[in-house]
Amino acid sequence: MYGVRKRQRYLARLATPVPAADPEHCLHAPLPCLRFHLSTSADVKTDNVLCRDDGSYCLGDFGCVAKIPKNRKILADTYHKDDCCGSPDFCAPEAALANRDLRPKTPWLFLKNCIRMRTKLPLTRAVDIYSLGVLAVCLLVTGTFQESAARYAHRELPLPPHVPSALAQLVLDCTEDKSHQRPSAEQVLQRLDAMEAEVLAAEAKATAE
């Protein structure tokens, strides 16, 4: 089972809930909800259907995942490349070092230097956070142009001014080249909750006035 699974329980809160009593229907149940919200998914499959602790289901896609042994780190040079999979544009640098096939086409100075200097980077749960950061760029800026999203994640392009500063900083933190500088899934949710609370408070104040 990929290391992403445990974090899915946290990050699934960000997706649309789809109650489903029968797990056999978990693949089909999200589709009406997606249509209702005028959203579509081009990659609906069992791997992307997440189950919450309350038994509801939702769709999610992390772009790139890695199999990580429980409670320990491993170095990319001892990692079996087949245990990393996904789209290169969503791939964290440590996963790209583990699997050559996951190295994106877009320029990435940090990765280039790591390869040149034969740097060893540990694979941790932060692989998921990096993918989440790139996905956020897709949602906020580039849409389905994931190669363009990777350019933002690699700091080749600055995030446009329409992205709120707090959210932009969170995206930048999630896509830090060094995994230990990225926030945890819990920290990401706490910061998103704080942003949401601020927006709701501002809306309530505007309504009262």
mmCIF file of C-alpha atoms in Angstrom, residues 55-158:
data_model
loop_
_atom_site.group_PDB
_atom_site.id
_atom_site.type_symbol
_atom_site.label_atom_id
_atom_site.label_comp_id
_atom_site.label_asym_id
_atom_site.label_seq_id
_atom_site.Cartn_x
_atom_site.Cartn_y
_atom_site.Cartn_z
ATOM 1 C CA GLY A 55 -17.649 5.957 6.099
ATOM 2 C CA SER A 56 -18.278 8.532 3.362
ATOM 3 C CA TYR A 57 -16.350 8.493 0.100
ATOM 4 C CA CYS A 58 -14.775 11.189 -2.035
ATOM 5 C CA LEU A 59 -12.569 11.516 -5.092
ATOM 6 C CA GLY A 60 -8.952 12.574 -4.815
ATOM 7 C CA ASP A 61 -5.776 12.422 -6.847
ATOM 8 C CA PHE A 62 -2.315 13.103 -5.472
ATOM 9 C CA GLY A 63 -0.416 13.209 -8.737
ATOM 10 C CA CYS A 64 2.570 11.236 -7.471
ATOM 11 C CA VAL A 65 2.903 8.764 -4.603
ATOM 12 C CA ALA A 66 5.628 6.709 -2.982
ATOM 13 C CA LYS A 67 5.692 3.615 -0.828
ATOM 14 C CA ILE A 68 7.223 4.549 2.502
ATOM 15 C CA PRO A 69 8.020 2.094 5.316
ATOM 16 C CA LYS A 70 6.156 2.868 8.510
ATOM 17 C CA ASN A 71 7.939 5.141 10.983
ATOM 18 C CA ARG A 72 11.225 5.378 9.113
ATOM 19 C CA LYS A 73 12.961 7.224 6.335
ATOM 20 C CA ILE A 74 14.851 5.672 3.461
ATOM 21 C CA LEU A 75 17.361 7.137 1.042
ATOM 22 C CA ALA A 76 16.465 7.499 -2.590
ATOM 23 C CA ASP A 77 19.522 5.580 -3.764
ATOM 24 C CA THR A 78 18.357 2.447 -1.909
ATOM 25 C CA TYR A 79 14.781 2.786 -3.071
ATOM 26 C CA HIS A 80 13.147 0.503 -5.610
ATOM 27 C CA LYS A 81 12.039 2.780 -8.442
ATOM 28 C CA ASP A 82 8.849 0.816 -9.089
ATOM 29 C CA ASP A 83 7.557 1.867 -5.678
ATOM 30 C CA CYS A 84 7.219 5.462 -6.906
ATOM 31 C CA CYS A 85 4.573 6.223 -9.486
ATOM 32 C CA GLY A 86 2.519 9.060 -10.874
ATOM 33 C CA SER A 87 2.888 12.125 -13.074
ATOM 34 C CA PRO A 88 6.386 13.672 -13.264
ATOM 35 C CA ASP A 89 5.057 17.223 -12.996
ATOM 36 C CA PHE A 90 3.666 16.434 -9.530
ATOM 37 C CA CYS A 91 6.802 14.644 -8.388
ATOM 38 C CA ALA A 92 8.874 15.795 -5.401
ATOM 39 C CA PRO A 93 12.641 15.980 -5.993
ATOM 40 C CA GLU A 94 13.364 13.060 -3.667
ATOM 41 C CA ALA A 95 10.976 10.831 -5.630
ATOM 42 C CA ALA A 96 12.454 12.039 -8.918
ATOM 43 C CA LEU A 97 15.865 10.907 -7.698
ATOM 44 C CA ALA A 98 14.428 7.509 -6.805
ATOM 45 C CA ASN A 99 12.839 6.967 -10.211
ATOM 46 C CA ARG A 100 14.331 8.468 -13.367
ATOM 47 C CA ASP A 101 11.005 8.059 -15.157
ATOM 48 C CA LEU A 102 9.459 10.613 -12.786
ATOM 49 C CA ARG A 103 11.845 13.441 -13.634
ATOM 50 C CA PRO A 104 9.846 16.315 -15.173
ATOM 51 C CA LYS A 105 10.739 17.966 -18.464
ATOM 52 C CA THR A 106 10.538 21.460 -17.017
ATOM 53 C CA PRO A 107 13.791 23.091 -15.769
ATOM 54 C CA TRP A 108 14.540 22.388 -12.121
ATOM 55 C CA LEU A 109 17.842 23.723 -10.825
ATOM 56 C CA PHE A 110 17.589 22.011 -7.423
ATOM 57 C CA LEU A 111 17.067 18.562 -8.952
ATOM 58 C CA LYS A 112 19.800 19.178 -11.515
ATOM 59 C CA ASN A 113 22.273 20.053 -8.752
ATOM 60 C CA CYS A 114 21.246 17.005 -6.697
ATOM 61 C CA ILE A 115 21.915 14.730 -9.669
ATOM 62 C CA ARG A 116 25.224 16.416 -10.436
ATOM 63 C CA MET A 117 26.434 16.227 -6.824
ATOM 64 C CA ARG A 118 24.899 12.778 -6.244
ATOM 65 C CA THR A 119 22.960 14.112 -3.284
ATOM 66 C CA LYS A 120 21.009 11.598 -1.207
ATOM 67 C CA LEU A 121 17.527 12.736 -0.224
ATOM 68 C CA PRO A 122 15.296 10.802 2.204
ATOM 69 C CA LEU A 123 11.847 9.725 1.075
ATOM 70 C CA THR A 124 9.230 10.694 3.637
ATOM 71 C CA ARG A 125 5.526 11.472 3.832
ATOM 72 C CA ALA A 126 6.392 14.950 2.557
ATOM 73 C CA VAL A 127 6.233 13.474 -0.974
ATOM 74 C CA ASP A 128 2.447 13.756 -0.660
ATOM 75 C CA ILE A 129 2.619 17.381 0.474
ATOM 76 C CA TYR A 130 4.671 18.367 -2.547
ATOM 77 C CA SER A 131 2.117 16.779 -4.871
ATOM 78 C CA LEU A 132 -0.654 18.607 -3.022
ATOM 79 C CA GLY A 133 1.164 21.898 -3.577
ATOM 80 C CA VAL A 134 1.383 21.332 -7.339
ATOM 81 C CA LEU A 135 -2.271 20.296 -7.406
ATOM 82 C CA ALA A 136 -3.141 23.547 -5.639
ATOM 83 C CA VAL A 137 -1.349 25.488 -8.398
ATOM 84 C CA CYS A 138 -3.506 23.650 -10.938
ATOM 85 C CA LEU A 139 -6.670 24.609 -9.050
ATOM 86 C CA LEU A 140 -5.628 28.222 -8.502
ATOM 87 C CA VAL A 141 -3.760 29.111 -11.679
ATOM 88 C CA THR A 142 -3.089 26.686 -14.510
ATOM 89 C CA GLY A 143 -6.080 24.358 -14.679
ATOM 90 C CA THR A 144 -5.194 21.127 -16.472
ATOM 91 C CA PHE A 145 -1.851 22.460 -17.731
ATOM 92 C CA GLN A 146 0.200 20.516 -15.196
ATOM 93 C CA GLU A 147 3.542 21.235 -16.870
ATOM 94 C CA SER A 148 2.878 24.923 -16.312
ATOM 95 C CA ALA A 149 1.984 24.144 -12.693
ATOM 96 C CA ALA A 150 5.375 22.457 -12.280
ATOM 97 C CA ARG A 151 7.092 25.634 -13.473
ATOM 98 C CA TYR A 152 5.411 27.538 -10.647
ATOM 99 C CA ALA A 153 6.365 24.820 -8.161
ATOM 100 C CA HIS A 154 9.986 24.948 -9.339
ATOM 101 C CA ARG A 155 9.983 28.736 -8.723
ATOM 102 C CA GLU A 156 10.522 29.406 -12.415
ATOM 103 C CA LEU A 157 7.391 31.572 -12.364
ATOM 104 C CA PRO A 158 5.934 33.683 -9.523
#
